[in-house]
Amino acid sequence: STGLFGKANEIKNLILKDSYITGGSCIGGIVGLGYRVENCHNENTTVISKEGNYWTIGGIVGQINNKIINCSNTGTIIANGKKVDNGNSYCGGVIGYSSNKNEVIISNCSNEGQIIGKGTAVGGIVGLNRGLATTQECKNIGEITGENKYTGGIVGFCQKETVIKECKNIGEITGE
């Protein structure tokens, strides 16, 4: 896990500004693997996943396991995806991947940054929503470019158990 923090149980009230972060699997601007993240912001920080067999990247958190509230990204996020199996990575402006092991709440988050993903699921807020994830009151105005399967303004791909409500996208979306 790579980010300002690799793995953390709880992070609150943090701003990451004008930085550059690169890593492999589970990479985020603030934290690679996080459980509870609140009021954290990536301001103009570029987050890039290395080319090769790597998978989840987000402007705030690579993988969220519990809740993320009031977080925003204005940085550029570039996911280079897996080359081995035709690009099975997840990329989001705020979160790369939400865990399916427990209930996840994603609330009042926003993305204004440019998102470029070569993996399976690319989204303005979340790349892949799994299990009992609820994404609510989120907004994307950033430009989203997906170079593989699923590309969305809010979520790239979500499983049937997930809930998305009161979200808005006004960013340009381009996908293959």
C-alpha positions as a Markdown table, in Angstrom:
| # | Residue | x | y | z |
|---|---|---|---|---|
| 1 | Ser | 0.0 | 0.0 | 0.0 |
| 2 | Thr | 1.3 | 3.4 | -1.0 |
| 3 | Gly | 0.3 | 7.0 | -0.2 |
| 4 | Leu | 1.2 | 9.7 | 2.4 |
| 5 | Phe | 0.2 | 6.8 | 4.6 |
| 6 | Gly | 0.5 | 3.1 | 3.5 |
| 7 | Lys | -2.3 | 1.8 | 5.7 |
| 8 | Ala | -4.3 | 3.6 | 8.4 |
| 9 | Asn | -7.3 | 2.9 | 10.6 |
| 10 | Glu | -8.5 | 6.6 | 10.8 |
| 11 | Ile | -7.4 | 9.8 | 9.1 |
| 12 | Lys | -9.1 | 13.1 | 9.6 |
| 13 | Asn | -8.7 | 16.8 | 8.6 |
| 14 | Leu | -5.7 | 16.5 | 6.3 |
| 15 | Ile | -4.7 | 18.4 | 3.1 |
| 16 | Leu | -2.1 | 17.0 | 0.7 |
| 17 | Lys | -0.9 | 19.7 | -1.7 |
| 18 | Asp | 1.3 | 20.0 | -4.8 |
| 19 | Ser | 2.9 | 16.6 | -4.4 |
| 20 | Tyr | 3.7 | 13.6 | -6.6 |
| 21 | Ile | 3.0 | 10.0 | -5.5 |
| 22 | Thr | 3.8 | 6.9 | -7.5 |
| 23 | Gly | 3.4 | 3.2 | -6.5 |
| 24 | Gly | 2.2 | -0.2 | -7.3 |
| 25 | Ser | -0.9 | -1.9 | -5.9 |
| 26 | Cys | -3.3 | -0.1 | -3.5 |
| 27 | Ile | -2.1 | 3.5 | -4.0 |
| 28 | Gly | -3.9 | 6.7 | -2.9 |
| 29 | Gly | -2.9 | 10.3 | -2.4 |
| 30 | Ile | -3.7 | 10.2 | 1.3 |
| 31 | Val | -3.6 | 6.5 | 2.1 |
| 32 | Gly | -3.2 | 3.3 | 0.2 |
| 33 | Leu | -5.5 | 1.2 | 2.4 |
| 34 | Gly | -7.9 | 3.1 | 4.7 |
| 35 | Tyr | -10.7 | 2.2 | 7.1 |
| 36 | Arg | -12.2 | 5.6 | 8.0 |
| 37 | Val | -11.2 | 8.8 | 6.2 |
| 38 | Glu | -12.9 | 12.1 | 6.9 |
| 39 | Asn | -12.3 | 15.7 | 5.7 |
| 40 | Cys | -9.2 | 14.9 | 3.6 |
| 41 | His | -8.3 | 16.7 | 0.4 |
| 42 | Asn | -5.8 | 16.1 | -2.4 |
| 43 | Glu | -5.0 | 19.5 | -3.8 |
| 44 | Asn | -3.1 | 19.4 | -7.1 |
| 45 | Thr | -1.2 | 16.2 | -6.2 |
| 46 | Thr | -0.5 | 13.8 | -9.1 |
| 47 | Val | -1.0 | 10.1 | -8.2 |
| 48 | Ile | 0.3 | 7.5 | -10.7 |
| 49 | Ser | 0.3 | 3.7 | -10.6 |
| 50 | Lys | 3.3 | 2.0 | -12.2 |
| 51 | Glu | 3.0 | 0.0 | -15.4 |
| 52 | Gly | 2.7 | -3.7 | -14.9 |
| 53 | Asn | 0.8 | -6.1 | -12.6 |
| 54 | Tyr | -0.7 | -3.5 | -10.2 |
| 55 | Trp | -4.3 | -2.8 | -9.4 |
| 56 | Thr | -6.1 | -0.1 | -7.4 |
| 57 | Ile | -5.6 | 3.7 | -7.3 |
| 58 | Gly | -7.5 | 6.7 | -6.0 |
| 59 | Gly | -6.9 | 10.4 | -5.5 |
| 60 | Ile | -7.6 | 10.0 | -1.7 |
| 61 | Val | -7.5 | 6.3 | -1.0 |
| 62 | Gly | -6.7 | 3.2 | -3.0 |
| 63 | Gln | -9.0 | 0.9 | -1.1 |
| 64 | Ile | -11.6 | 2.0 | 1.5 |
| 65 | Asn | -12.9 | -0.6 | 4.0 |
| 66 | Asn | -15.4 | 1.4 | 6.1 |
| 67 | Lys | -16.3 | 5.0 | 5.4 |
| 68 | Ile | -15.0 | 8.1 | 3.6 |
| 69 | Ile | -16.8 | 11.4 | 4.2 |
| 70 | Asn | -16.2 | 15.0 | 3.0 |
| 71 | Cys | -13.1 | 14.3 | 0.9 |
| 72 | Ser | -12.1 | 15.9 | -2.4 |
| 73 | Asn | -9.5 | 15.5 | -5.2 |
| 74 | Thr | -8.3 | 18.2 | -7.6 |
| 75 | Gly | -5.1 | 16.3 | -8.6 |
| 76 | Thr | -4.4 | 14.2 | -11.7 |
| 77 | Ile | -4.8 | 10.4 | -11.3 |
| 78 | Ile | -3.2 | 8.1 | -13.8 |
| 79 | Ala | -3.7 | 4.3 | -13.6 |
| 80 | Asn | -1.5 | 2.3 | -15.9 |
| 81 | Gly | -3.4 | -1.0 | -15.2 |
| 82 | Lys | -2.3 | -4.6 | -15.4 |
| 83 | Lys | -0.6 | -5.7 | -18.6 |
| 84 | Val | -0.7 | -9.4 | -17.7 |
| 85 | Asp | -4.4 | -9.9 | -17.9 |
| 86 | Asn | -5.6 | -7.1 | -20.2 |
| 87 | Gly | -5.8 | -4.4 | -17.5 |
| 88 | Asn | -7.7 | -5.5 | -14.4 |
| 89 | Ser | -7.2 | -2.3 | -12.3 |
| 90 | Tyr | -9.6 | 0.0 | -10.6 |
| 91 | Cys | -9.2 | 3.8 | -10.7 |
| 92 | Gly | -11.2 | 6.6 | -9.1 |
| 93 | Gly | -10.8 | 10.3 | -8.5 |
| 94 | Val | -11.4 | 9.7 | -4.8 |
| 95 | Ile | -11.4 | 5.9 | -4.3 |
| 96 | Gly | -10.0 | 3.1 | -6.4 |
| 97 | Tyr | -11.9 | 0.2 | -4.8 |
| 98 | Ser | -14.5 | -0.2 | -2.0 |
| 99 | Ser | -14.1 | -3.4 | 0.0 |
| 100 | Asn | -16.8 | -6.1 | -0.1 |
| 101 | Lys | -15.9 | -7.5 | 3.4 |
| 102 | Asn | -18.1 | -5.0 | 5.3 |
| 103 | Glu | -20.5 | -2.1 | 4.7 |
| 104 | Val | -18.8 | 1.0 | 3.1 |
| 105 | Ile | -20.2 | 4.5 | 3.2 |
| 106 | Ile | -18.9 | 7.1 | 0.6 |
| 107 | Ser | -20.5 | 10.4 | 1.3 |
| 108 | Asn | -20.2 | 14.0 | 0.2 |
| 109 | Cys | -17.0 | 13.5 | -1.8 |
| 110 | Ser | -16.0 | 15.3 | -5.0 |
| 111 | Asn | -13.5 | 15.1 | -7.9 |
| 112 | Glu | -12.3 | 18.0 | -10.1 |
| 113 | Gly | -9.1 | 16.3 | -11.3 |
| 114 | Gln | -8.4 | 14.6 | -14.5 |
| 115 | Ile | -8.6 | 10.8 | -14.3 |
| 116 | Ile | -6.9 | 8.5 | -16.9 |
| 117 | Gly | -7.3 | 4.8 | -16.4 |
| 118 | Lys | -6.2 | 1.9 | -18.5 |
| 119 | Gly | -7.8 | -0.7 | -16.2 |
| 120 | Thr | -11.1 | -2.5 | -15.9 |
| 121 | Ala | -13.1 | 0.2 | -14.0 |
| 122 | Val | -12.5 | 4.0 | -14.1 |
| 123 | Gly | -14.8 | 6.4 | -12.2 |
| 124 | Gly | -14.9 | 10.1 | -11.2 |
| 125 | Ile | -15.5 | 9.1 | -7.6 |
| 126 | Val | -15.0 | 5.3 | -7.4 |
| 127 | Gly | -13.4 | 2.8 | -9.8 |
| 128 | Leu | -15.1 | -0.3 | -8.4 |
| 129 | Asn | -17.9 | -0.4 | -5.8 |
| 130 | Arg | -18.3 | -3.9 | -4.3 |
| 131 | Gly | -20.7 | -5.5 | -1.8 |
| 132 | Leu | -22.7 | -3.2 | 0.5 |
| 133 | Ala | -21.3 | 0.1 | -0.6 |
| 134 | Thr | -23.4 | 3.3 | -0.6 |
| 135 | Thr | -22.2 | 6.2 | -2.6 |
| 136 | Gln | -24.2 | 9.3 | -1.8 |
| 137 | Glu | -24.2 | 13.1 | -2.3 |
| 138 | Cys | -21.0 | 12.9 | -4.5 |
| 139 | Lys | -20.0 | 15.1 | -7.4 |
| 140 | Asn | -17.6 | 14.8 | -10.3 |
| 141 | Ile | -16.7 | 17.7 | -12.6 |
| 142 | Gly | -13.3 | 16.3 | -13.7 |
| 143 | Glu | -12.5 | 14.8 | -17.1 |
| 144 | Ile | -12.6 | 11.0 | -17.1 |
| 145 | Thr | -10.9 | 8.8 | -19.7 |
| 146 | Gly | -11.1 | 5.1 | -19.6 |
| 147 | Glu | -9.0 | 3.0 | -21.9 |
| 148 | Asn | -10.6 | -0.4 | -21.3 |
| 149 | Lys | -14.0 | -1.8 | -20.1 |
| 150 | Tyr | -16.1 | 0.4 | -17.8 |
| 151 | Thr | -15.9 | 4.2 | -17.4 |
| 152 | Gly | -18.3 | 6.4 | -15.5 |
| 153 | Gly | -18.7 | 9.9 | -14.1 |
| 154 | Ile | -19.4 | 8.7 | -10.6 |
| 155 | Val | -18.6 | 4.9 | -10.5 |
| 156 | Gly | -16.8 | 2.9 | -13.2 |
| 157 | Phe | -18.4 | -0.4 | -12.2 |
| 158 | Cys | -20.7 | -1.3 | -9.3 |
| 159 | Gln | -22.1 | -4.7 | -8.2 |
| 160 | Lys | -25.8 | -5.2 | -7.8 |
| 161 | Glu | -25.8 | -4.8 | -4.0 |
| 162 | Thr | -24.3 | -1.3 | -4.1 |
| 163 | Val | -26.4 | 1.9 | -3.8 |
| 164 | Ile | -25.8 | 5.2 | -5.6 |
| 165 | Lys | -28.0 | 8.2 | -4.7 |
| 166 | Glu | -28.1 | 11.9 | -5.0 |
| 167 | Cys | -24.8 | 12.1 | -7.0 |
| 168 | Lys | -24.0 | 14.4 | -10.0 |
| 169 | Asn | -21.6 | 14.3 | -12.9 |
| 170 | Ile | -20.9 | 17.2 | -15.1 |
| 171 | Gly | -17.5 | 16.2 | -16.3 |
| 172 | Glu | -16.7 | 14.9 | -19.7 |
| 173 | Ile | -16.5 | 11.1 | -20.0 |
| 174 | Thr | -14.6 | 9.2 | -22.7 |
| 175 | Gly | -14.3 | 5.4 | -22.8 |
| 176 | Glu | -13.7 | 2.6 | -25.2 |
